[in-house]
Amino acid sequence: MSERVLISELQSRADGAVSVSGWVETVRDQKKVQFVILRDETGAVQLVNPATREIADDAATEASDALALTESISALSTGTFLTVHGTLKHDERVKLGGTEIKIGSLDIAAAADPETPIASDSGMDKRMDWRFIDLRQRRNNLIFRVQTTLEHAMRTYWVDRDYIELHTPKLMSSPSESNAELFSMEYFGDQTAYLAQSPQHYKQMAQASGFGKIFEIGDVFRADPSFTSRHATEFTSVDAEISWIDSHEDVAAMQEELLATAIAAVKEKHGAEIAELFGIEVTVPSLPFPRIPLAEAHDIIAARGYQTPRTDGDLDPEGERQISAHVAETFGHQFVFITDYHAGIRPFYHMRDEKTGLTKSYDLLFQGVEITTGAQREHRIDVLEAQAVEKGLALEGLEHYLDFFRYGVPPHGGFGMGLARVLMLLLGESSIREVTFLFRGPTRLAP
Amino acid sequence: MSERVLISELQSRADGAVSVSGWVETVRDQKKVQFVILRDETGAVQLVNPATREIADDAATEASDALALTESISALSTGTFLTVHGTLKHDERVKLGGTEIKIGSLDIAAAADPETPIASDSGMDKRMDWRFIDLRQRRNNLIFRVQTTLEHAMRTYWVDRDYIELHTPKLMSSPSESNAELFSMEYFGDQTAYLAQSPQHYKQMAQASGFGKIFEIGDVFRADPSFTSRHATEFTSVDAEISWIDSHEDVAAMQEELLATAIAAVKEKHGAEIAELFGIEVTVPSLPFPRIPLAEAHDIIAARGYQTPRTDGDLDPEGERQISAHVAETFGHQFVFITDYHAGIRPFYHMRDEKTGLTKSYDLLFQGVEITTGAQREHRIDVLEAQAVEKGLALEGLEHYLDFFRYGVPPHGGFGMGLARVLMLLLGESSIREVTFLFRGPTRLAP
């Protein structure tokens, strides 16, 4: 392993003996010269070999070795992983990085079946069937390097501010959000376990435990028979919860700073490559993000000529696009907090403003798509129980959750954010399927 | 939220008006003076109030306010979360941090039920029933701050070295490891989904995708009816996988450096507090960790007078303690890699040494307990299939997994490590239940 050189390191390396490892992207097998494009996780390089097509029957070993090498290059299939030992040469005429490796010998790690089942222009479902090949594309690799940077910047933001990282259980004895969209299974014989739809209960529990500020980036599960480009059965949720807030505004202020910090880190590390491969100039959002109360948002949308078909007063996806378009035109901003949702369209645990009765909550839209719901939580047990009953929930099923509020709890609030949605919008992709390592949906459980 | 001062900040703060928020740990309600110990996520402080027990019927407002304050302090129950506005005074005689706050007024956020269901010396099962109260203990809070530091140091180690962070799906169409210990559920009608027992399949898939180096810290699930102090039904697994290795030694070299880096970060940030609350001096392990082939380990253990009862040649828990005791005595080291396991006690996907037939794998023991299995994986499809058949596995069930090896794949290997086990041993705890936020076991699915 010690002698392997990454392809990204070739440019700054002196001419001479070198070994690189990667997979065959293309082979151009000309009569007199053979070219192979070899890619690794850092880049691609051109390998070259002067072809030896025929030798005399009594040729020297050297000549028969050359013939064998030529034939093995001719036989290389796309996707084959190999190590090449050769001679590095800088040459300005080579388009790909200005370097070329003259092949000395090849060590084939695993030859690919020559019948590659997908091409880069295959349909999405076909590409998902063969996702491990699809992910070799440079832009797909970049997606997950961007995700890594985005997450690490968020975690670093929190860790620097003394947040505690949680891993809450995904197996629960009762539903975490609602009885709908719930996976259940037999648990050691006579028990039933449910998969967590969010870490909501437990991140609130951490507040009753006096943890102060917590975050979790983990899996959540929704048995949601939805086929939109924004929904998944299993996805990575970015969650935070903080104590001693005055209102949801304290949560929003943290979240906007978090996002600006993380997007700045992405721009710094990958901005040029994102521009090249996605045609997108990453914009670091200015602070504060615009805020618009929901009622005002409806007026703005109506003035733009759109009437939402929903009767519950919430925004529909087109309404979200319209208000975001307004914000982009008016404030030049990609983000907007929609605030002051009425209680009818919010969960029972959202705190309500004493004067207006509206919830102390927000949705955050990014380029026209909802990526977050945030709120101050109701921490007063009597009010919380009354709000649950008002929503028609049975208090028995909420027993463990309600206990968290009986033995002391600070005022608190937090948000949950879909990681893939942020990534999708940041990179201008049309579906979260494209930015999820292995998407899960109603008809997609493999590979 | 702006005016709240953390208790840890009081010592360096000038005397004067101050507001702190936290929960009531104790109340000492003496006739002439009242003391409250208030704790927040950063520490504890003594609050003091000169008691007003009686006032004249025609007393001034000030006196009746004083009486009301005294009575509300007398009524405070343990666990009540409140904000106190008062006057900070440095006083060397105060044991707790050398500061005291004279209470001006109290804002009670949520009064605790006075009947606290557990005490700090309650049995483990009772404490787990009321885990959210149990977690208020200072040492329990420290456990999760240590976990946060440990994880962040590991992720930073990897991110600095260009690893990609993965979130692999936990819902799968086929078992990830074996058919035993598996949770299954109905998935959108006629399908069956299984919960991932490890990210093994998918982190290998990422190698076929040319990701090079990856890590994941995520949930795994084992329907394991085991009740030992080292096993859980759901736990956080720390996983890494890297390409272009020569053997499992490349994996071991990465893991030992990773652990030394992470433990050093824990010692630096929390060493003093761990010594105070757990009586443990954190030891940063020296590199390299000792390595002992399994056969040699058996000889050493036998020479110590212990004969393992297992007939398959693996170490049993007592054997692991014995070999670790030997390593501690001989090398003064808390870690040891046991290497060269024979194929009969390893999964089919472990690569075998061509000369010896032994697997290119290791177990890592930390203070006598196994925390990791690592290995080079077999990446040659024909050998892999033969090894699966030899183990009696049906190739049909492994179809998606085996596909990863048909279209090119580099040599690769990795490890999986239980986060809670590392934490348990690092802090000298006797059970992973103590270091898991919410433990899940055969008889434990709530809260």
mmCIF file of N, CA and C in Angstrom, chain A residues 1 4 21-23 41 79 81-83 109-110 112-113 117 132 136 148 151-152 155-156 165 167 169-171 173 184-185 187-188 191 202 205 208-210 219 234 236 244 246 379 400 403 406-410 438 440-442 445-447, chain B residues 1 4 21-23 41 79 81-83 109-110 112-113 115 117 132 136 148 151-152 155-156 165 167 169-171 173 184-185 187-188 191 202 205 208-210 219 234 244 246 379 400 403 406-410 438 440-442 446-447:
data_model
loop_
_atom_site.group_PDB
_atom_site.id
_atom_site.type_symbol
_atom_site.label_atom_id
_atom_site.label_comp_id
_atom_site.label_asym_id
_atom_site.label_seq_id
_atom_site.Cartn_x
_atom_site.Cartn_y
_atom_site.Cartn_z
ATOM 1 N N MET A 1 0.829 -1.203 0.000
ATOM 2 C CA MET A 1 0.000 0.000 0.000
ATOM 3 C C MET A 1 0.868 1.260 0.000
ATOM 4 N N ARG A 4 1.582 3.148 -3.477
ATOM 5 C CA ARG A 4 0.530 3.676 -4.342
ATOM 6 C C ARG A 4 0.519 5.203 -4.314
ATOM 7 N N SER A 21 -3.254 3.154 -8.835
ATOM 8 C CA SER A 21 -4.292 2.111 -8.781
ATOM 9 C C SER A 21 -5.650 2.752 -9.010
ATOM 10 N N GLY A 22 -6.482 2.095 -9.784
ATOM 11 C CA GLY A 22 -7.808 2.635 -10.033
ATOM 12 C C GLY A 22 -8.569 1.692 -10.955
ATOM 13 N N TRP A 23 -9.583 2.249 -11.626
ATOM 14 C CA TRP A 23 -10.353 1.392 -12.532
ATOM 15 C C TRP A 23 -10.349 1.984 -13.944
ATOM 16 N N GLU A 41 -10.194 7.558 -6.863
ATOM 17 C CA GLU A 41 -11.097 8.434 -6.118
ATOM 18 C C GLU A 41 -10.688 9.902 -6.165
ATOM 19 N N GLY A 79 -14.186 -0.750 -16.116
ATOM 20 C CA GLY A 79 -14.515 -1.069 -14.732
ATOM 21 C C GLY A 79 -13.507 -1.985 -14.063
ATOM 22 N N PHE A 81 -10.493 -3.092 -12.112
ATOM 23 C CA PHE A 81 -9.611 -2.407 -11.156
ATOM 24 C C PHE A 81 -8.213 -2.991 -11.285
ATOM 25 N N LEU A 82 -7.238 -2.129 -11.391
ATOM 26 C CA LEU A 82 -5.869 -2.598 -11.574
ATOM 27 C C LEU A 82 -4.867 -1.602 -11.014
ATOM 28 N N THR A 83 -3.655 -2.094 -10.825
ATOM 29 C CA THR A 83 -2.522 -1.234 -10.481
ATOM 30 C C THR A 83 -1.587 -1.226 -11.678
ATOM 31 N N ALA A 109 -6.495 -6.399 -10.367
ATOM 32 C CA ALA A 109 -7.061 -6.825 -9.075
ATOM 33 C C ALA A 109 -8.330 -7.630 -9.296
ATOM 34 N N ALA A 110 -9.217 -7.120 -10.146
ATOM 35 C CA ALA A 110 -10.451 -7.840 -10.459
ATOM 36 C C ALA A 110 -10.947 -7.339 -11.810
ATOM 37 N N ALA A 112 -13.453 -6.741 -14.738
ATOM 38 C CA ALA A 112 -14.900 -6.528 -14.790
ATOM 39 C C ALA A 112 -15.511 -7.396 -15.878
ATOM 40 N N ASP A 113 -16.720 -7.877 -15.621
ATOM 41 C CA ASP A 113 -17.505 -8.509 -16.676
ATOM 42 C C ASP A 113 -17.616 -7.494 -17.820
ATOM 43 N N PRO A 117 -23.779 -3.434 -17.240
ATOM 44 C CA PRO A 117 -25.249 -3.394 -17.358
ATOM 45 C C PRO A 117 -25.839 -1.996 -17.509
ATOM 46 N N PHE A 132 -23.881 0.689 -7.604
ATOM 47 C CA PHE A 132 -22.445 0.673 -7.290
ATOM 48 C C PHE A 132 -21.607 1.018 -8.510
ATOM 49 N N ARG A 136 -19.590 5.340 -9.660
ATOM 50 C CA ARG A 136 -18.219 5.598 -10.134
ATOM 51 C C ARG A 136 -18.113 6.898 -10.906
ATOM 52 N N THR A 148 -20.081 14.770 2.958
ATOM 53 C CA THR A 148 -19.130 14.586 4.056
ATOM 54 C C THR A 148 -18.702 15.949 4.620
ATOM 55 N N GLU A 151 -21.723 17.721 6.472
ATOM 56 C CA GLU A 151 -21.984 17.133 7.787
ATOM 57 C C GLU A 151 -20.898 17.475 8.786
ATOM 58 N N HIS A 152 -19.666 17.350 8.323
ATOM 59 C CA HIS A 152 -18.567 17.568 9.275
ATOM 60 C C HIS A 152 -18.539 19.029 9.732
ATOM 61 N N ARG A 155 -21.333 19.318 12.348
ATOM 62 C CA ARG A 155 -20.958 18.717 13.628
ATOM 63 C C ARG A 155 -19.894 19.562 14.333
ATOM 64 N N THR A 156 -18.957 20.076 13.554
ATOM 65 C CA THR A 156 -17.892 20.886 14.156
ATOM 66 C C THR A 156 -18.472 22.173 14.752
ATOM 67 N N GLU A 165 -23.507 14.994 21.211
ATOM 68 C CA GLU A 165 -24.025 14.190 20.103
ATOM 69 C C GLU A 165 -24.778 12.981 20.651
ATOM 70 N N HIS A 167 -27.109 9.335 19.987
ATOM 71 C CA HIS A 167 -27.587 8.260 19.121
ATOM 72 C C HIS A 167 -28.825 7.701 19.795
ATOM 73 N N PRO A 169 -32.399 5.594 20.106
ATOM 74 C CA PRO A 169 -32.794 4.295 19.554
ATOM 75 C C PRO A 169 -33.790 4.443 18.415
ATOM 76 N N LYS A 170 -33.675 3.554 17.449
ATOM 77 C CA LYS A 170 -34.621 3.537 16.326
ATOM 78 C C LYS A 170 -35.725 2.510 16.554
ATOM 79 N N LEU A 171 -35.516 1.632 17.520
ATOM 80 C CA LEU A 171 -36.545 0.669 17.912
ATOM 81 C C LEU A 171 -37.276 1.232 19.122
ATOM 82 N N SER A 173 -41.115 1.323 21.602
ATOM 83 C CA SER A 173 -42.290 0.555 22.016
ATOM 84 C C SER A 173 -43.591 1.239 21.607
ATOM 85 N N SER A 184 -43.627 -1.683 11.715
ATOM 86 C CA SER A 184 -43.633 -2.402 12.981
ATOM 87 C C SER A 184 -43.133 -3.824 12.767
ATOM 88 N N MET A 185 -42.651 -4.436 13.844
ATOM 89 C CA MET A 185 -42.119 -5.807 13.731
ATOM 90 C C MET A 185 -42.244 -6.514 15.070
ATOM 91 N N TYR A 187 -40.883 -8.300 18.208
ATOM 92 C CA TYR A 187 -39.666 -8.044 18.983
ATOM 93 C C TYR A 187 -39.562 -9.092 20.081
ATOM 94 N N PHE A 188 -38.665 -10.037 19.933
ATOM 95 C CA PHE A 188 -38.451 -11.109 20.908
ATOM 96 C C PHE A 188 -39.767 -11.735 21.381
ATOM 97 N N GLN A 191 -43.540 -9.047 21.959
ATOM 98 C CA GLN A 191 -43.560 -7.590 21.915
ATOM 99 C C GLN A 191 -43.627 -7.083 20.467
ATOM 100 N N TYR A 202 -36.884 11.571 21.914
ATOM 101 C CA TYR A 202 -35.664 11.367 22.680
ATOM 102 C C TYR A 202 -34.789 12.613 22.723
ATOM 103 N N MET A 205 -36.318 14.339 25.434
ATOM 104 C CA MET A 205 -35.943 13.685 26.689
ATOM 105 C C MET A 205 -34.584 14.191 27.178
ATOM 106 N N ALA A 208 -34.926 17.184 29.289
ATOM 107 C CA ALA A 208 -35.333 16.872 30.668
ATOM 108 C C ALA A 208 -34.156 16.296 31.452
ATOM 109 N N SER A 209 -33.204 15.703 30.743
ATOM 110 C CA SER A 209 -32.008 15.156 31.389
ATOM 111 C C SER A 209 -30.954 16.224 31.656
ATOM 112 N N GLY A 210 -31.248 17.446 31.263
ATOM 113 C CA GLY A 210 -30.304 18.525 31.533
ATOM 114 C C GLY A 210 -29.102 18.544 30.600
ATOM 115 N N ASP A 219 -30.578 7.903 11.067
ATOM 116 C CA ASP A 219 -31.617 7.379 10.196
ATOM 117 C C ASP A 219 -33.011 7.525 10.796
ATOM 118 N N GLU A 234 -36.575 5.771 3.928
ATOM 119 C CA GLU A 234 -35.531 5.843 4.956
ATOM 120 C C GLU A 234 -34.622 6.992 4.571
ATOM 121 N N THR A 236 -31.624 10.218 6.116
ATOM 122 C CA THR A 236 -30.770 10.737 7.173
ATOM 123 C C THR A 236 -31.329 12.063 7.647
ATOM 124 N N TRP A 244 -33.645 26.303 27.283
ATOM 125 C CA TRP A 244 -33.682 27.664 27.777
ATOM 126 C C TRP A 244 -33.828 28.691 26.670
ATOM 127 N N ASP A 246 -36.217 31.339 24.421
ATOM 128 C CA ASP A 246 -37.372 32.203 24.639
ATOM 129 C C ASP A 246 -38.474 31.905 23.632
ATOM 130 N N HIS A 379 -43.657 22.597 27.032
ATOM 131 C CA HIS A 379 -43.027 21.822 28.105
ATOM 132 C C HIS A 379 -43.899 21.762 29.358
ATOM 133 N N HIS A 400 -44.839 7.247 28.029
ATOM 134 C CA HIS A 400 -43.405 7.435 28.247
ATOM 135 C C HIS A 400 -42.962 8.852 27.886
ATOM 136 N N ASP A 403 -44.155 11.399 30.499
ATOM 137 C CA ASP A 403 -43.370 11.316 31.732
ATOM 138 C C ASP A 403 -42.196 12.306 31.743
ATOM 139 N N ARG A 406 -42.988 15.479 33.625
ATOM 140 C CA ARG A 406 -43.561 15.452 34.975
ATOM 141 C C ARG A 406 -42.530 15.709 36.075
ATOM 142 N N TYR A 407 -41.277 15.568 35.731
ATOM 143 C CA TYR A 407 -40.254 15.638 36.785
ATOM 144 C C TYR A 407 -39.266 16.775 36.531
ATOM 145 N N GLY A 408 -39.789 17.822 35.925
ATOM 146 C CA GLY A 408 -38.954 18.983 35.645
ATOM 147 C C GLY A 408 -38.397 18.937 34.239
ATOM 148 N N VAL A 409 -38.487 20.053 33.545
ATOM 149 C CA VAL A 409 -37.981 20.148 32.170
ATOM 150 C C VAL A 409 -37.804 21.632 31.852
ATOM 151 N N PRO A 410 -36.762 21.989 31.157
ATOM 152 C CA PRO A 410 -36.601 23.406 30.807
ATOM 153 C C PRO A 410 -37.382 23.746 29.537
ATOM 154 N N LEU A 438 -27.944 4.876 -1.197
ATOM 155 C CA LEU A 438 -28.837 3.813 -1.674
ATOM 156 C C LEU A 438 -30.248 4.192 -1.272
ATOM 157 N N ARG A 440 -34.199 4.281 -0.629
ATOM 158 C CA ARG A 440 -35.248 3.346 -0.245
ATOM 159 C C ARG A 440 -36.604 3.984 -0.456
ATOM 160 N N GLY A 441 -37.458 3.315 -1.208
ATOM 161 C CA GLY A 441 -38.819 3.788 -1.460
ATOM 162 C C GLY A 441 -39.761 2.598 -1.503
ATOM 163 N N PRO A 442 -41.055 2.852 -1.719
ATOM 164 C CA PRO A 442 -42.027 1.762 -1.698
ATOM 165 C C PRO A 442 -41.669 0.607 -2.641
ATOM 166 N N LEU A 445 -36.055 -1.562 -2.453
ATOM 167 C CA LEU A 445 -35.478 -2.091 -1.212
ATOM 168 C C LEU A 445 -34.127 -2.756 -1.480
ATOM 169 N N ALA A 446 -33.687 -2.717 -2.745
ATOM 170 C CA ALA A 446 -32.408 -3.337 -3.099
ATOM 171 C C ALA A 446 -31.713 -2.497 -4.170
ATOM 172 N N PRO A 447 -30.452 -2.597 -4.403
ATOM 173 C CA PRO A 447 -29.544 -3.528 -3.721
ATOM 174 C C PRO A 447 -29.341 -3.085 -2.265
ATOM 175 N N MET B 1 -32.968 34.571 26.014
ATOM 176 C CA MET B 1 -31.896 33.583 26.033
ATOM 177 C C MET B 1 -30.546 34.278 26.211
ATOM 178 N N ARG B 4 -28.839 34.531 29.903
ATOM 179 C CA ARG B 4 -28.509 33.359 30.710
ATOM 180 C C ARG B 4 -26.988 33.181 30.797
ATOM 181 N N SER B 21 -29.771 29.353 34.863
ATOM 182 C CA SER B 21 -30.900 28.439 34.666
ATOM 183 C C SER B 21 -30.429 27.013 34.835
ATOM 184 N N GLY B 22 -31.224 26.205 35.498
ATOM 185 C CA GLY B 22 -30.857 24.805 35.687
ATOM 186 C C GLY B 22 -31.936 24.104 36.477
ATOM 187 N N TRP B 23 -31.544 22.967 37.085
ATOM 188 C CA TRP B 23 -32.522 22.228 37.879
ATOM 189 C C TRP B 23 -32.066 22.089 39.325
ATOM 190 N N GLU B 41 -25.960 22.139 32.673
ATOM 191 C CA GLU B 41 -25.136 21.186 31.925
ATOM 192 C C GLU B 41 -23.641 21.440 32.103
ATOM 193 N N GLY B 79 -35.356 18.453 41.012
ATOM 194 C CA GLY B 79 -35.593 18.254 39.583
ATOM 195 C C GLY B 79 -36.345 19.393 38.933
ATOM 196 N N PHE B 81 -36.985 22.633 37.137
ATOM 197 C CA PHE B 81 -36.138 23.498 36.300
ATOM 198 C C PHE B 81 -36.577 24.943 36.500
ATOM 199 N N LEU B 82 -35.612 25.810 36.727
ATOM 200 C CA LEU B 82 -35.948 27.210 36.989
ATOM 201 C C LEU B 82 -34.816 28.135 36.579
ATOM 202 N N THR B 83 -35.172 29.382 36.444
ATOM 203 C CA THR B 83 -34.185 30.441 36.250
ATOM 204 C C THR B 83 -34.168 31.278 37.516
ATOM 205 N N ALA B 109 -39.717 27.087 35.497
ATOM 206 C CA ALA B 109 -40.095 26.665 34.136
ATOM 207 C C ALA B 109 -41.038 25.478 34.205
ATOM 208 N N ALA B 110 -40.684 24.483 34.997
ATOM 209 C CA ALA B 110 -41.552 23.321 35.173
ATOM 210 C C ALA B 110 -41.221 22.700 36.511
ATOM 211 N N ALA B 112 -41.101 19.934 39.280
ATOM 212 C CA ALA B 112 -41.047 18.475 39.245
ATOM 213 C C ALA B 112 -42.048 17.889 40.214
ATOM 214 N N ASP B 113 -42.640 16.752 39.834
ATOM 215 C CA ASP B 113 -43.421 15.968 40.778
ATOM 216 C C ASP B 113 -42.516 15.672 41.980
ATOM 217 N N GLU B 115 -42.476 13.369 44.100
ATOM 218 C CA GLU B 115 -42.137 11.960 44.305
ATOM 219 C C GLU B 115 -41.168 11.502 43.226
ATOM 220 N N PRO B 117 -39.059 9.171 41.223
ATOM 221 C CA PRO B 117 -39.187 7.704 41.225
ATOM 222 C C PRO B 117 -37.876 6.948 41.445
ATOM 223 N N PHE B 132 -34.249 9.242 31.901
ATOM 224 C CA PHE B 132 -34.095 10.692 31.700
ATOM 225 C C PHE B 132 -33.752 11.404 32.997
ATOM 226 N N ARG B 136 -29.358 12.861 34.605
ATOM 227 C CA ARG B 136 -29.008 14.159 35.194
ATOM 228 C C ARG B 136 -27.762 14.073 36.064
ATOM 229 N N THR B 148 -19.101 12.205 22.635
ATOM 230 C CA THR B 148 -19.095 13.237 21.603
ATOM 231 C C THR B 148 -17.663 13.546 21.165
ATOM 232 N N GLU B 151 -16.082 10.483 19.217
ATOM 233 C CA GLU B 151 -16.595 10.372 17.852
ATOM 234 C C GLU B 151 -16.077 11.482 16.959
ATOM 235 N N HIS B 152 -16.097 12.685 17.490
ATOM 236 C CA HIS B 152 -15.696 13.809 16.649
ATOM 237 C C HIS B 152 -14.210 13.709 16.293
ATOM 238 N N ARG B 155 -14.015 11.086 13.504
ATOM 239 C CA ARG B 155 -14.472 11.609 12.212
ATOM 240 C C ARG B 155 -13.476 12.623 11.647
ATOM 241 N N THR B 156 -12.927 13.449 12.533
ATOM 242 C CA THR B 156 -11.966 14.457 12.064
ATOM 243 C C THR B 156 -10.713 13.773 11.512
ATOM 244 N N GLU B 165 -17.883 10.006 4.233
ATOM 245 C CA GLU B 165 -18.812 9.499 5.246
ATOM 246 C C GLU B 165 -20.042 8.922 4.559
ATOM 247 N N HIS B 167 -23.953 6.960 4.789
ATOM 248 C CA HIS B 167 -25.132 6.554 5.533
ATOM 249 C C HIS B 167 -25.758 5.425 4.725
ATOM 250 N N PRO B 169 -28.211 2.149 4.017
ATOM 251 C CA PRO B 169 -29.586 1.853 4.444
ATOM 252 C C PRO B 169 -29.619 0.766 5.506
ATOM 253 N N LYS B 170 -30.543 0.914 6.434
ATOM 254 C CA LYS B 170 -30.742 -0.090 7.475
ATOM 255 C C LYS B 170 -31.850 -1.061 7.085
ATOM 256 N N LEU B 171 -32.651 -0.688 6.097
ATOM 257 C CA LEU B 171 -33.680 -1.585 5.557
ATOM 258 C C LEU B 171 -33.103 -2.295 4.338
ATOM 259 N N SER B 173 -33.253 -5.931 1.587
ATOM 260 C CA SER B 173 -34.097 -6.992 1.037
ATOM 261 C C SER B 173 -33.575 -8.378 1.395
ATOM 262 N N SER B 184 -37.210 -8.736 11.038
ATOM 263 C CA SER B 184 -37.835 -8.577 9.725
ATOM 264 C C SER B 184 -39.204 -7.948 9.886
ATOM 265 N N MET B 185 -39.674 -7.338 8.814
ATOM 266 C CA MET B 185 -40.988 -6.672 8.873
ATOM 267 C C MET B 185 -41.612 -6.633 7.484
ATOM 268 N N TYR B 187 -42.998 -4.888 4.348
ATOM 269 C CA TYR B 187 -42.563 -3.659 3.677
ATOM 270 C C TYR B 187 -43.505 -3.367 2.510
ATOM 271 N N PHE B 188 -44.364 -2.394 2.667
ATOM 272 C CA PHE B 188 -45.334 -2.001 1.643
ATOM 273 C C PHE B 188 -46.054 -3.205 1.034
ATOM 274 N N GLN B 191 -43.745 -7.172 0.356
ATOM 275 C CA GLN B 191 -42.306 -7.353 0.494
ATOM 276 C C GLN B 191 -41.916 -7.574 1.972
ATOM 277 N N TYR B 202 -22.595 -2.837 2.324
ATOM 278 C CA TYR B 202 -22.600 -1.555 1.630
ATOM 279 C C TYR B 202 -21.283 -0.821 1.726
ATOM 280 N N MET B 205 -19.533 -2.356 -0.963
ATOM 281 C CA MET B 205 -20.047 -1.819 -2.224
ATOM 282 C C MET B 205 -19.370 -0.502 -2.596
ATOM 283 N N ALA B 208 -16.284 -1.022 -4.516
ATOM 284 C CA ALA B 208 -16.528 -1.292 -5.934
ATOM 285 C C ALA B 208 -16.920 -0.011 -6.670
ATOM 286 N N SER B 209 -17.449 0.950 -5.930
ATOM 287 C CA SER B 209 -17.823 2.246 -6.512
ATOM 288 C C SER B 209 -16.632 3.190 -6.621
ATOM 289 N N GLY B 210 -15.479 2.742 -6.186
ATOM 290 C CA GLY B 210 -14.286 3.581 -6.307
ATOM 291 C C GLY B 210 -14.220 4.698 -5.279
ATOM 292 N N ASP B 219 -26.405 3.091 13.307
ATOM 293 C CA ASP B 219 -27.102 2.048 14.051
ATOM 294 C C ASP B 219 -27.046 0.699 13.358
ATOM 295 N N GLU B 234 -29.678 -3.101 19.818
ATOM 296 C CA GLU B 234 -29.428 -2.001 18.883
ATOM 297 C C GLU B 234 -28.214 -1.261 19.398
ATOM 298 N N TRP B 244 -7.282 -0.906 -1.800
ATOM 299 C CA TRP B 244 -5.888 -1.049 -2.203
ATOM 300 C C TRP B 244 -4.972 -1.372 -1.032
ATOM 301 N N ASP B 246 -2.746 -4.173 1.197
ATOM 302 C CA ASP B 246 -1.982 -5.397 0.946
ATOM 303 C C ASP B 246 -2.459 -6.529 1.850
ATOM 304 N N HIS B 379 -11.986 -10.421 -2.559
ATOM 305 C CA HIS B 379 -12.612 -9.641 -3.628
ATOM 306 C C HIS B 379 -12.667 -10.402 -4.954
ATOM 307 N N HIS B 400 -27.257 -9.830 -4.666
ATOM 308 C CA HIS B 400 -26.902 -8.414 -4.775
ATOM 309 C C HIS B 400 -25.477 -8.164 -4.286
ATOM 310 N N ASP B 403 -22.887 -9.457 -6.805
ATOM 311 C CA ASP B 403 -22.798 -8.583 -7.979
ATOM 312 C C ASP B 403 -21.697 -7.525 -7.826
ATOM 313 N N ARG B 406 -18.486 -8.530 -9.535
ATOM 314 C CA ARG B 406 -18.459 -9.013 -10.921
ATOM 315 C C ARG B 406 -18.013 -7.949 -11.914
ATOM 316 N N TYR B 407 -18.047 -6.696 -11.504
ATOM 317 C CA TYR B 407 -17.804 -5.616 -12.464
ATOM 318 C C TYR B 407 -16.596 -4.776 -12.066
ATOM 319 N N GLY B 408 -15.647 -5.456 -11.431
ATOM 320 C CA GLY B 408 -14.423 -4.769 -11.013
ATOM 321 C C GLY B 408 -14.524 -4.287 -9.583
ATOM 322 N N VAL B 409 -13.475 -4.565 -8.828
ATOM 323 C CA VAL B 409 -13.436 -4.167 -7.419
ATOM 324 C C VAL B 409 -11.973 -4.179 -6.984
ATOM 325 N N PRO B 410 -11.560 -3.238 -6.169
ATOM 326 C CA PRO B 410 -10.162 -3.257 -5.719
ATOM 327 C C PRO B 410 -10.002 -4.153 -4.489
ATOM 328 N N LEU B 438 -30.048 5.202 25.505
ATOM 329 C CA LEU B 438 -31.225 4.394 25.842
ATOM 330 C C LEU B 438 -30.958 2.979 25.366
ATOM 331 N N ARG B 440 -31.226 -0.903 24.427
ATOM 332 C CA ARG B 440 -32.235 -1.809 23.902
ATOM 333 C C ARG B 440 -31.764 -3.239 24.054
ATOM 334 N N GLY B 441 -32.591 -4.074 24.700
ATOM 335 C CA GLY B 441 -32.276 -5.488 24.874
ATOM 336 C C GLY B 441 -33.553 -6.294 24.767
ATOM 337 N N PRO B 442 -33.458 -7.609 24.899
ATOM 338 C CA PRO B 442 -34.643 -8.459 24.732
ATOM 339 C C PRO B 442 -35.814 -8.051 25.628
ATOM 340 N N ALA B 446 -38.286 0.259 26.101
ATOM 341 C CA ALA B 446 -38.804 1.563 26.510
ATOM 342 C C ALA B 446 -37.969 2.078 27.687
ATOM 343 N N PRO B 447 -37.958 3.330 28.012
ATOM 344 C CA PRO B 447 -38.737 4.344 27.310
ATOM 345 C C PRO B 447 -38.133 4.559 25.908
#
